[in-house]
Short mmCIF file of C-alpha atoms and ligand atoms in Angstrom, two decimals:
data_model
loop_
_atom_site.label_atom_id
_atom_site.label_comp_id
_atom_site.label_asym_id
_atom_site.label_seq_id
_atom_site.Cartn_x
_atom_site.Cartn_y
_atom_site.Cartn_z
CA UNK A 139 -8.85 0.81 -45.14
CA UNK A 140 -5.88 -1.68 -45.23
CA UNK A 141 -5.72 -1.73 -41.15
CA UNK A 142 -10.03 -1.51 -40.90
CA UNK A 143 -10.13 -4.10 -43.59
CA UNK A 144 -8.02 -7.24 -42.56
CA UNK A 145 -9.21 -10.11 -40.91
CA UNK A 146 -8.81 -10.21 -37.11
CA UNK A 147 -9.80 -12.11 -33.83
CA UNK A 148 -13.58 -13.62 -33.24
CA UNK A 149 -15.66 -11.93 -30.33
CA UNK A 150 -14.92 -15.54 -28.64
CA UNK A 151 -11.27 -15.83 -29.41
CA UNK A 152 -11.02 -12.42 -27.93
CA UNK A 153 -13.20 -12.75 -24.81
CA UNK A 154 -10.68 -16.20 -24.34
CA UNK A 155 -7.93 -13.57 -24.17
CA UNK A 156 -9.57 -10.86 -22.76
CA UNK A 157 -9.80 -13.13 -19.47
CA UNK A 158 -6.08 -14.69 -19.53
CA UNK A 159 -5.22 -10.85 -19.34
CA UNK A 160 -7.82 -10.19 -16.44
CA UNK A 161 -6.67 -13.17 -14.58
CA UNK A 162 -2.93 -12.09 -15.23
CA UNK A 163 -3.31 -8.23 -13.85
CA UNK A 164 -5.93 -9.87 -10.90
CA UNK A 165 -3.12 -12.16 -9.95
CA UNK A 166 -0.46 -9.06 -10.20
CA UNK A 167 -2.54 -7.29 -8.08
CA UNK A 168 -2.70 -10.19 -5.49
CA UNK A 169 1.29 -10.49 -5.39
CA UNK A 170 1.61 -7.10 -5.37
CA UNK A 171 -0.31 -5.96 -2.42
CA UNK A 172 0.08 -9.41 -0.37
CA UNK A 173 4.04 -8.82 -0.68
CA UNK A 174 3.96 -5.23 0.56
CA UNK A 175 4.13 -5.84 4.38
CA UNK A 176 6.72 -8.39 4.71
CA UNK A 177 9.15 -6.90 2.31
CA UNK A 178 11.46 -4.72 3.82
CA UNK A 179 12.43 -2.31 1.36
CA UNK A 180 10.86 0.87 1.52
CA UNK A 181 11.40 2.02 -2.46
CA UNK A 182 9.33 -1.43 -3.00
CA UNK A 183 6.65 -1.03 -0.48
CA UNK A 184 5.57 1.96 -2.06
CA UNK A 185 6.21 0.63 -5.73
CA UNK A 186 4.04 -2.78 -4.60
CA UNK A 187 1.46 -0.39 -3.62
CA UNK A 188 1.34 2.04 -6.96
CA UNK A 189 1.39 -1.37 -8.90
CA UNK A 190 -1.50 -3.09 -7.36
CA UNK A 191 -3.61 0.03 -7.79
CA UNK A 192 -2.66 0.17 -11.23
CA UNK A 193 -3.44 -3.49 -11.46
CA UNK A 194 -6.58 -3.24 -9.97
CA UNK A 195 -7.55 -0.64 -12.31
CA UNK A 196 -7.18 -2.48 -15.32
CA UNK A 197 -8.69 -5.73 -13.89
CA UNK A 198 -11.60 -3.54 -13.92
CA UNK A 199 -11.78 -2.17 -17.11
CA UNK A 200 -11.46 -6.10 -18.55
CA UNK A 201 -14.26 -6.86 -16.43
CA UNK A 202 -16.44 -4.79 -17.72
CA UNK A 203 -15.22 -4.92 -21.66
CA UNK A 204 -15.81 -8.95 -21.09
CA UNK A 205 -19.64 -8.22 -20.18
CA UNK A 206 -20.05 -6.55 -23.27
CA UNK A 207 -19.04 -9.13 -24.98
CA UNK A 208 -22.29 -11.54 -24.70
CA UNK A 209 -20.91 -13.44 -22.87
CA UNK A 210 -23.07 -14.12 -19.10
CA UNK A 211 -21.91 -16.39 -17.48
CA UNK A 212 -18.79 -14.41 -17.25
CA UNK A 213 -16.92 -17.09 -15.83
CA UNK A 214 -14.47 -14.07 -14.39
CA UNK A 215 -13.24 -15.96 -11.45
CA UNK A 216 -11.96 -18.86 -12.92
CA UNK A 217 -8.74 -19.84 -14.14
CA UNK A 218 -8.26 -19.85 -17.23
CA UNK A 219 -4.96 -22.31 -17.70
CA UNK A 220 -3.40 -23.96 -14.70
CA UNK A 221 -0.13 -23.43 -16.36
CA UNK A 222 -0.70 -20.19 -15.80
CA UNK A 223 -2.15 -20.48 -12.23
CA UNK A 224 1.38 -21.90 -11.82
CA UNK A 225 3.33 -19.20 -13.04
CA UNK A 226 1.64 -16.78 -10.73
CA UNK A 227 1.67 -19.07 -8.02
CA UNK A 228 5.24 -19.14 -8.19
CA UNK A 229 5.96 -15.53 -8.34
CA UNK A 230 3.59 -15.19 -5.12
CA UNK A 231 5.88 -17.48 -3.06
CA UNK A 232 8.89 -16.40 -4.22
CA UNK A 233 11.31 -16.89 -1.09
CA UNK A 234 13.20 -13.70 -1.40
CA UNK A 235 13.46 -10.41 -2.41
CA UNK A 236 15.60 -10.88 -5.83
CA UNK A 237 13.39 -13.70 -6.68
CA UNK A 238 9.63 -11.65 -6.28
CA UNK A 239 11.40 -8.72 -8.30
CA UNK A 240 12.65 -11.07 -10.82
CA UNK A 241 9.14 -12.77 -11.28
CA UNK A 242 7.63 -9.51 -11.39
CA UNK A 243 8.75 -7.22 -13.29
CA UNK A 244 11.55 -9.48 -15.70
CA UNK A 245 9.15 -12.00 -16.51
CA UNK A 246 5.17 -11.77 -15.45
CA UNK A 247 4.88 -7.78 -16.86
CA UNK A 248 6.97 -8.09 -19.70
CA UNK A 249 4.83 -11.34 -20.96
CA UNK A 250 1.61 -9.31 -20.59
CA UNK A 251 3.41 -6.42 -21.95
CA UNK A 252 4.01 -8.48 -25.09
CA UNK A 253 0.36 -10.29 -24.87
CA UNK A 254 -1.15 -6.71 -24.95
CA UNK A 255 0.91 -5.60 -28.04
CA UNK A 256 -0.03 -8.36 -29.82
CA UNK A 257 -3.38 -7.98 -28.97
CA UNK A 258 -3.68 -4.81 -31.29
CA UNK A 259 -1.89 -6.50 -33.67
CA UNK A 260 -4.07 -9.44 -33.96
CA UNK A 261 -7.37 -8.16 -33.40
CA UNK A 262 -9.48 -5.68 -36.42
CA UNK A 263 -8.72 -2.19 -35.30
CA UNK A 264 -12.50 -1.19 -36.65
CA UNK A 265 -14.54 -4.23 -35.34
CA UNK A 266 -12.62 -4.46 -31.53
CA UNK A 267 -12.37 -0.86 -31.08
CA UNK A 268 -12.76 -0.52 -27.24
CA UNK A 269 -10.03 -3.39 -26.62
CA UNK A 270 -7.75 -2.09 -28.65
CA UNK A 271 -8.59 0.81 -26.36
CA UNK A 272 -8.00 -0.88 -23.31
CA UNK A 273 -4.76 -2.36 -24.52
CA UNK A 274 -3.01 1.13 -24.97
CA UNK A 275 -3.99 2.21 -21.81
CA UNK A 276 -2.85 -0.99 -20.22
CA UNK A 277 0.54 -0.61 -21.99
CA UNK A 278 1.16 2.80 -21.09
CA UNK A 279 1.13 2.31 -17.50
CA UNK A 280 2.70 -1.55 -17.68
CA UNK A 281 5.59 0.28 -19.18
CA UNK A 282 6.19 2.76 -16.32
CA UNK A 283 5.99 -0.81 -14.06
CA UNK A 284 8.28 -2.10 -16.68
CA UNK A 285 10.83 0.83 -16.19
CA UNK A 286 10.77 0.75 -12.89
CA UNK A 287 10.85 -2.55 -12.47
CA UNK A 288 14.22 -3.05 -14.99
CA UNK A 289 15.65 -0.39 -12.65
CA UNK A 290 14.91 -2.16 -9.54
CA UNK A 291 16.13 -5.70 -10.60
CA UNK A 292 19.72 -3.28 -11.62
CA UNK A 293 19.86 -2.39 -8.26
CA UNK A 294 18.95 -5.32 -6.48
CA UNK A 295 19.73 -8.24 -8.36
CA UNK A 296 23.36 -9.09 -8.97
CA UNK A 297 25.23 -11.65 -11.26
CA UNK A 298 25.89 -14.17 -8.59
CA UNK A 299 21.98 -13.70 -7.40
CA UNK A 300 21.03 -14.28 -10.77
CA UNK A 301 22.94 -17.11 -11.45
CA UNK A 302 21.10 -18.64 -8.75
CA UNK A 303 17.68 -17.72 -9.68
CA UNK A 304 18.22 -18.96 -13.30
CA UNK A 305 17.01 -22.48 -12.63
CA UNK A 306 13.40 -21.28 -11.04
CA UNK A 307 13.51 -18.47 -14.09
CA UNK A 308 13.58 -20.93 -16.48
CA UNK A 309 10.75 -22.71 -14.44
CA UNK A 310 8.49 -19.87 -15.23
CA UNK A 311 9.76 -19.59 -18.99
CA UNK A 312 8.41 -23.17 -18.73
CA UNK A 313 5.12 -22.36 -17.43
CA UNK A 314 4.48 -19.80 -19.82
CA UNK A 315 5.39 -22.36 -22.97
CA UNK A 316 2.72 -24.74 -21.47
CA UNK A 317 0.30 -22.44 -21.52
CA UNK A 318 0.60 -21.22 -24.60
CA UNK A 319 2.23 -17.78 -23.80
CA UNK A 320 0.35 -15.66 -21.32
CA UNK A 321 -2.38 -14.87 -23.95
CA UNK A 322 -2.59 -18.63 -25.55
CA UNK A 323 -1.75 -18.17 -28.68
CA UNK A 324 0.49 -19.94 -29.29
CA UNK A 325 0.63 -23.70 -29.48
CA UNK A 326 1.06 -25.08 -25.97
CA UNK A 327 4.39 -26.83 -25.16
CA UNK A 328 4.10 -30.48 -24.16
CA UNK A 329 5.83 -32.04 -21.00
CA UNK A 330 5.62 -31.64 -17.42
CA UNK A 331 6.61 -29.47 -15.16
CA UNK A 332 7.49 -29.14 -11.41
CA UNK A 333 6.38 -26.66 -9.04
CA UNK A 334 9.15 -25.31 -6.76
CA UNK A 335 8.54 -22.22 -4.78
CA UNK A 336 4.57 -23.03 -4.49
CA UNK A 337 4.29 -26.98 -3.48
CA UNK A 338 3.03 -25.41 -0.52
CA UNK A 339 0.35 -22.88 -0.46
CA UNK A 340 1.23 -19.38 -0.11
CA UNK A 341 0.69 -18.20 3.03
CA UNK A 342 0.49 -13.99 3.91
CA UNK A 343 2.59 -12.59 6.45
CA UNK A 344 1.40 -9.83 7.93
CA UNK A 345 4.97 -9.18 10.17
CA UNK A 346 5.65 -5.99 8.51
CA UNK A 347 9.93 -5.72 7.73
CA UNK A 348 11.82 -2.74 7.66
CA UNK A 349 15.40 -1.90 5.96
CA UNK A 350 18.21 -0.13 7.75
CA UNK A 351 16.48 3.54 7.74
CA UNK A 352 13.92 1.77 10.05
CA UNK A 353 16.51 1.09 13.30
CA UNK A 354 13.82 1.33 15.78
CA UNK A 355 10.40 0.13 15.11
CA UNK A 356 8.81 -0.27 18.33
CA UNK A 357 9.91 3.39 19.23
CA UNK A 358 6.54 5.17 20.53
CA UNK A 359 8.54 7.79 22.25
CA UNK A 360 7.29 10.52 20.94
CA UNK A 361 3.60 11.95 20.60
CA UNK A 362 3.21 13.86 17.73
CA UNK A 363 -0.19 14.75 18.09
CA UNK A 364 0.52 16.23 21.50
CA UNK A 365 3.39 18.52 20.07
CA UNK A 366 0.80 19.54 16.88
CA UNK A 367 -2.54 20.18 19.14
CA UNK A 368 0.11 21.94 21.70
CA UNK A 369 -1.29 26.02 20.97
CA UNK A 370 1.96 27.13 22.82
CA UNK A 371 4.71 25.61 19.99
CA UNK A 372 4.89 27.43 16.86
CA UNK A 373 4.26 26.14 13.43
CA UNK A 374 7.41 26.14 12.26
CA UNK A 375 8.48 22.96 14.11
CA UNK A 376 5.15 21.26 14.18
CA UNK A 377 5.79 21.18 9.99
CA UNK A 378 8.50 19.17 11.19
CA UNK A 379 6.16 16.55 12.84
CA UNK A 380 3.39 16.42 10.12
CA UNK A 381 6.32 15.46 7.93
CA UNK A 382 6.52 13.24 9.98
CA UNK A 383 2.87 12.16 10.37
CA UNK A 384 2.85 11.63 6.71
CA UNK A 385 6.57 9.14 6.71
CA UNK A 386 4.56 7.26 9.47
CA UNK A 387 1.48 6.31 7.30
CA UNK A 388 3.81 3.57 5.47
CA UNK A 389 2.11 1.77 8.40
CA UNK A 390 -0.94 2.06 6.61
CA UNK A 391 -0.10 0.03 3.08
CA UNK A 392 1.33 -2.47 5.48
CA UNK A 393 -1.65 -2.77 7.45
CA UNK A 394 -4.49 -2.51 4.41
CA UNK A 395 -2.27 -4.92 2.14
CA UNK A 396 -3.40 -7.58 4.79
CA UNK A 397 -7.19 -6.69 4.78
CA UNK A 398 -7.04 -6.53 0.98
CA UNK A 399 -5.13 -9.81 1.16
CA UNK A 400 -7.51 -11.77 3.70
CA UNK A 401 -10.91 -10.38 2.71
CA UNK A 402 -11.94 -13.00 0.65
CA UNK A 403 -15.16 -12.94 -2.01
CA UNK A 404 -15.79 -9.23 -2.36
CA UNK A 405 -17.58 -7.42 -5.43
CA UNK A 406 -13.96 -6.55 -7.63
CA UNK A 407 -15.42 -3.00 -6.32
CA UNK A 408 -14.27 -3.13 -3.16
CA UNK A 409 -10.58 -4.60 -4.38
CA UNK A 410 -10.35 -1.32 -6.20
CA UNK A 411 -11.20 0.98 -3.98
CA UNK A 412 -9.49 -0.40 -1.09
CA UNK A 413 -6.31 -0.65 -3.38
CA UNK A 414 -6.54 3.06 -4.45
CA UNK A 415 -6.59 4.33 -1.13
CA UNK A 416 -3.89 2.02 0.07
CA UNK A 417 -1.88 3.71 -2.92
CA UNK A 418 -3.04 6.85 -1.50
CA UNK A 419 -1.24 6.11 2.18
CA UNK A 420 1.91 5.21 0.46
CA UNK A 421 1.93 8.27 -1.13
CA UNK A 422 1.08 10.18 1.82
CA UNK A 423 4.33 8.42 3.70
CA UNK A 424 6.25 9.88 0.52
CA UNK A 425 4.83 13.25 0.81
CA UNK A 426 6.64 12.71 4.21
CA UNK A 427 10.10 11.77 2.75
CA UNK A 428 10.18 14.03 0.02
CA UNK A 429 9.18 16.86 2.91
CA UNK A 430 12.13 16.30 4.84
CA UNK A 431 14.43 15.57 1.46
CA UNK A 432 13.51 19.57 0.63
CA UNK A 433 14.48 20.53 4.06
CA UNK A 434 17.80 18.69 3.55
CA UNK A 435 16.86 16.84 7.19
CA UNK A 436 18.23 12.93 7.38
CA UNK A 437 15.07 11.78 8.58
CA UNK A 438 16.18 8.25 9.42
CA UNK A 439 16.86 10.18 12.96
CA UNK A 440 13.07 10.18 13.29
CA UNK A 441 12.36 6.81 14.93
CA UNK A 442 9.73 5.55 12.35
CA UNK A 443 7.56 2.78 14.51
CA UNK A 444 5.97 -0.50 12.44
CA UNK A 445 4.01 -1.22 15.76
CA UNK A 446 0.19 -0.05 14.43
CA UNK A 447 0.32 -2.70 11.45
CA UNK A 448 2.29 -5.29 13.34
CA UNK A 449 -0.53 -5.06 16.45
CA UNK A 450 -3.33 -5.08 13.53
CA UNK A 451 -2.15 -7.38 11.37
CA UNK A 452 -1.70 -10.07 14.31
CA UNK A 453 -3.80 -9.35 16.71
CA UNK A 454 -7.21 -8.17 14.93
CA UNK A 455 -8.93 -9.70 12.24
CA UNK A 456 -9.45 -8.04 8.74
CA UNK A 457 -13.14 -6.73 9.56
CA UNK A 458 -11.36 -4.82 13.19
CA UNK A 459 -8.78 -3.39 11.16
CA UNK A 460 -11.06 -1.76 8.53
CA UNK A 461 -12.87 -0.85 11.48
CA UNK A 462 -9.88 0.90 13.48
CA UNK A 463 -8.98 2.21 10.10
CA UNK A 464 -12.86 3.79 9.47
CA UNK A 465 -12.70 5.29 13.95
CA UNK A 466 -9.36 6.63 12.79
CA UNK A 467 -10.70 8.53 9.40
CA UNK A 468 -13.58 9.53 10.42
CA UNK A 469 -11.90 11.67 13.50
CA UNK A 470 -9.47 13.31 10.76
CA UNK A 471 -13.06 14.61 9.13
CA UNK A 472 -13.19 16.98 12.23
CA UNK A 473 -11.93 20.66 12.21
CA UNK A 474 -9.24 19.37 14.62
CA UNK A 475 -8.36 16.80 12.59
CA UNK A 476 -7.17 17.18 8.17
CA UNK A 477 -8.14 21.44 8.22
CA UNK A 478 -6.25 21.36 11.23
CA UNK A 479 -3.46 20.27 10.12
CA UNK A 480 -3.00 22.24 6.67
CA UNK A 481 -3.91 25.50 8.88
CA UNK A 482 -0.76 24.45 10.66
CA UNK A 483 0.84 23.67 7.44
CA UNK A 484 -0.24 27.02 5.75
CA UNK A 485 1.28 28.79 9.29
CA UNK A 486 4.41 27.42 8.99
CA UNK A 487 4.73 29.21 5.35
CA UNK A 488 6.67 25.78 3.94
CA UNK A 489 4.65 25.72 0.65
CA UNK A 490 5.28 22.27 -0.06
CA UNK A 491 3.68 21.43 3.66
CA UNK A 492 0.44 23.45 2.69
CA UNK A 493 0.41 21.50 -0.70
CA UNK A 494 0.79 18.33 0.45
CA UNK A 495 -1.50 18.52 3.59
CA UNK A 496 -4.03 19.91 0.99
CA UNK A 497 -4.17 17.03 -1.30
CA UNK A 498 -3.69 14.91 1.90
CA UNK A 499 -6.50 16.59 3.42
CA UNK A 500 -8.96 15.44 -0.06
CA UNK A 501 -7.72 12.15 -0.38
CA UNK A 502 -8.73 11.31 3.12
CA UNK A 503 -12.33 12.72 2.66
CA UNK A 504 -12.53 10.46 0.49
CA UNK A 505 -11.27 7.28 2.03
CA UNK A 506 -14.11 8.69 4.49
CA UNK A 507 -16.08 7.98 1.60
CA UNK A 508 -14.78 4.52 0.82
CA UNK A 509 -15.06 3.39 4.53
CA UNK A 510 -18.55 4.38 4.30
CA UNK A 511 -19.64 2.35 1.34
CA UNK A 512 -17.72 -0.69 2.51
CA UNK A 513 -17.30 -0.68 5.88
CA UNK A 514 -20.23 1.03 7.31
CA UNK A 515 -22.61 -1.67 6.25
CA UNK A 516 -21.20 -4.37 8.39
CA UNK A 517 -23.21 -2.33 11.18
CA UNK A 518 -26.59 -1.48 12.16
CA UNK A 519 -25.83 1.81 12.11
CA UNK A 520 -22.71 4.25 12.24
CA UNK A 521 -22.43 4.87 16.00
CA UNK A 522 -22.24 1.26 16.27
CA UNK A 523 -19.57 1.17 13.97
CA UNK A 524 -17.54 4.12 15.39
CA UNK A 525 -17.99 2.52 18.90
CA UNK A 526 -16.34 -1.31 17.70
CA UNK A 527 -13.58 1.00 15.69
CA UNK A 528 -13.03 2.65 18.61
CA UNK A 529 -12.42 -0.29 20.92
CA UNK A 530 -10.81 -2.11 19.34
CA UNK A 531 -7.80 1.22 18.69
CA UNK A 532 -6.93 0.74 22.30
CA UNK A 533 -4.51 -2.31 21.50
CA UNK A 534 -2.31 -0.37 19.54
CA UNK A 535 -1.72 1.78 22.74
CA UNK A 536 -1.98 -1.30 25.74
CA UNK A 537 1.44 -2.41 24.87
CA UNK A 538 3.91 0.31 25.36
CA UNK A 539 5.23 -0.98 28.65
CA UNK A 540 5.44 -4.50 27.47
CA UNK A 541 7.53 -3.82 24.46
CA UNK A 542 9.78 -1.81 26.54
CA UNK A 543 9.79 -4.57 29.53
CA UNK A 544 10.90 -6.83 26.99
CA UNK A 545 13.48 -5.13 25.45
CA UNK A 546 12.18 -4.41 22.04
CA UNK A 547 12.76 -0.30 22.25
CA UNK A 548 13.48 2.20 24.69
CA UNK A 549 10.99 4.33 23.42
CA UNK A 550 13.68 6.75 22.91
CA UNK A 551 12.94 10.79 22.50
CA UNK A 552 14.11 11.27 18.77
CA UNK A 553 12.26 14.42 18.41
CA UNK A 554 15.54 16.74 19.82
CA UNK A 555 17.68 14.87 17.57
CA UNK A 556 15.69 15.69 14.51
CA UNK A 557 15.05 19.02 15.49
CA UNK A 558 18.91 20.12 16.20
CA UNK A 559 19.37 18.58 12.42
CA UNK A 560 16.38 20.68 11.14
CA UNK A 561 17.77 23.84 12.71
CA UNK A 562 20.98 23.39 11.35
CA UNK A 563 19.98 22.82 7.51
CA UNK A 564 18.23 26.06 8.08
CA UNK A 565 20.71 28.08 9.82
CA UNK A 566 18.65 28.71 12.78
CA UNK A 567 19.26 28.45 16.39
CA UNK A 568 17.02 25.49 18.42
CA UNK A 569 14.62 27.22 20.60
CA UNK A 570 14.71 25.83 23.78
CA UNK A 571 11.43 25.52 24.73
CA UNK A 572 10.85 22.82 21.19
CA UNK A 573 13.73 21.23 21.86
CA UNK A 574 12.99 20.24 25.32
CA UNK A 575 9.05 18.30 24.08
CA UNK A 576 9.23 15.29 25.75
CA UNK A 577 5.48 13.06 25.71
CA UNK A 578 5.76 9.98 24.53
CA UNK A 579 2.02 7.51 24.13
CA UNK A 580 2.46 6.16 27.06
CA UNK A 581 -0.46 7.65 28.66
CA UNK A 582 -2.36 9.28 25.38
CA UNK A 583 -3.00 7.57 22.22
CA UNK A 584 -3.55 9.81 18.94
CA UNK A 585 -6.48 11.56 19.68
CA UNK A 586 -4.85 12.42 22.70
CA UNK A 587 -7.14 10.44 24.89
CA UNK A 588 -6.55 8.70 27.96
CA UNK A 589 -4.82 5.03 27.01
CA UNK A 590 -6.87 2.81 28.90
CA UNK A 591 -4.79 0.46 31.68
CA UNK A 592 -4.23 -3.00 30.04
CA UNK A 593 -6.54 -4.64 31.95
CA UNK A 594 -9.26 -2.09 30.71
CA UNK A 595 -7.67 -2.85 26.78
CA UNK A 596 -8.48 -5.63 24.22
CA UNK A 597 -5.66 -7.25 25.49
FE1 FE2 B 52 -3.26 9.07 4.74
FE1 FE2 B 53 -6.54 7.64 4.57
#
């Protein structure tokens, strides 16, 4: 009665901070996934990407609690202090690595952490019911991002870094004071105050960066599908290579993060969805590490290649890439495509394989799904849609001479390499006729059809 009874926030003061909250995770969301390509860390590529689908989530719960407020016009999409605009702003062109965790996760989640708690404590528990709702929800995941986060500036933030950062830290301490905390609550500090890392506008780069597990990037040497489809290898290594399949998809955040970034004006619906599944492909490329981590196999000797989201992300625009990426999922619908490839998993009796190409195999029917409702009506109809999908794969394949010709990779054949190691963790002798796989994509792109010359290509 004591809680139920006590005076709390009005429906309008708590639509006014129902939005800063909105426009706080919808910013998160934006730094998160616009950061993924060009960071080179792998730990945070895949973090970026959990975050922004958790982000995204919660943007759209607020949306829809703020529309049962009475409140049409929603005025969702504007912003709702440009103190704050600032503070996000600044986070999103933070120059380095140390900096963007920093921003993140020691001061932007940790104010909304504390904007969120105070939320339940301000508001009637009776009377605001489904916020309050909302805000424990919110709070439970923000303080997984939290944790992680605290770990992550541990590890890559050191004294000396810090000391340097402190300056631009204090900037955003600053921001937040002007605007009244992240919430507006409080009274707003007066005085000016200077942008630093965003007096120009951000701008994406879609150049996706690699850390030192990543030696080789431009390395198409080796053509996995051509090993899997091959009837005469047995499963046993072919596991091997769909471990591999599934490390490769990192290509994939990198690659959606700039669709997501660059698609502009979208129903928040299609921000969401396209943000799950690019959660989704992370987690399929660490299905892939934690595959070879059980086999005890140093998979850094598998020449992981950046070269599908680089070609994408600079050569096609966002509407071609969701279009290679809907050709490219709608092929693994096929028998010879996701069943295929947990029969293979199931044959090489490596349980973990079968498990994860199972849940791989239902997460891509329904990115199907999502390419369908999103995609698909760019197009008169879906053959049309297949057919520009289609074309416009080629590039990714038109290039392997050039990047050789100029240096860039030798398109070395990793696979013995990895294969030798394999054997040994397991204490079994190479067979000869594995070891010696040598096709490389030279001639046959993924679906093991003919790459067409480069005059022929989009190039
Ligand atoms: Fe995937
Ligand atoms: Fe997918």
């Amino acid at each position: 009665m004591a809680d139920a009874g006590r005076a709390g926030l009005s429906v309008e003061a708590c639509v006014q901070r129902l939005k800063r909250y909105h426009y706080a995770l919808r910013r998160l969301h934006q730094i998160f996934t616009a950061r993924i390509t060009a960071e080179p860390i792998y730990e945070l590529k895949t973090a970026f990407s959990l975050h922004a689908h958790v982000c995204a989530q919660h943007v759209a719960a607020l949306r829809e609690r703020v529309g049962e407020m009475r409140e049409p016009p929603l005025g969702l999409e504007a912003v709702p202090d440009p103190n704050l605009e600032m503070f996000f702003d600044e986070i999103l062109g933070a120059p380095t690595t140390e900096e963007l965790v920093t921003g993140l996760y020691a001061k932007a989640v940790p104010a909304l952490v504390a904007a969120l708690e105070r939320h339940r404590v301000d508001t009637n528990p009776l009377a605001d019911y489904p916020t309050v709702r909302l805000c424990r929800f919110a709070l439970l995941e923000l303080a997984d991002l939290h944790r992680f986060g605290a770990e992550a500036v541990k590890c890559l933030v050191d004294d000396p870094a810090r000391a340097r950062i402190s300056g631009w830290l204090a900037l955003l301490d600053q921001c937040l004071a002007a605007a009244g905390g992240l919430d507006g609550a409080a009274a707003p500090a007066p005085g000016a105050i200077g942008r630093q890392h965003s007096v120009q506008p951000y701008v994406y780069d879609g150049r996706p960066r690699r850390d030192g597990r990543f030696p080789d990037p431009y390395n198409r040497g080796v053509n996995v599908e051509a090993f899997i489809y091959n009837d005469q290898l047995p499963p046993e290594p072919k596991m091997l290579m769909l471990f591999f399949r599934r490390l490769r998809e990192i290509e994939i955040p990198e690659m959606m993060a700039s669709i997501i970034t660059e698609t502009k004006g979208k129903p928040w619906g299609y921000y969401r969805e396209m943000s799950r599944q690019l959660w989704d492909e992370a987690r399929h490329s660490l299905m892939g590490e934690v595959g070879f981590a059980s086999l005890g196999v140093d998979w850094p000797k598998a020449m992981v290649n950046a070269t599908y989201a680089l070609t994408m992300n600079t050569r096609l625009n966002p509407l071609e890439r969701h279009a290679v990426l809907y050709f490219v999922e709608q092929g693994l619908m096929a028998k010879t495509g996701k069943r295929f490839e947990w029969e293979v998993a199931l044959a090489s009796q490596n349980h973990l394989a079968s498990l994860f190409q199972d849940f791989d195999w239902a997460d891509e029917v329904l990115h199907a799904r999502i390419g369908r409702d999103w995609y698909l009506p760019e197009f008169k109809d879906t053959a049309e849609a297949l057919k520009f999908g289609d074309d416009r794969w080629n590039i990714l394949f038109t290039n392997w001479r050039a990047w050789r010709d100029q240096g860039l990779t030798q398109h070395r054949n990793w696979w013995p390499d990895l294969y030798r190691d394999a054997c040994e963790k397991a204490g079994v002798a190479p067979d000869p006729v594995v070891l010696a796989f040598s096709e490389t994509y030279e001639h046959r792109r993924a679906d093991l059809k003919k790459v067409p010359s480069p005059a022929a290509g989009t190039e």
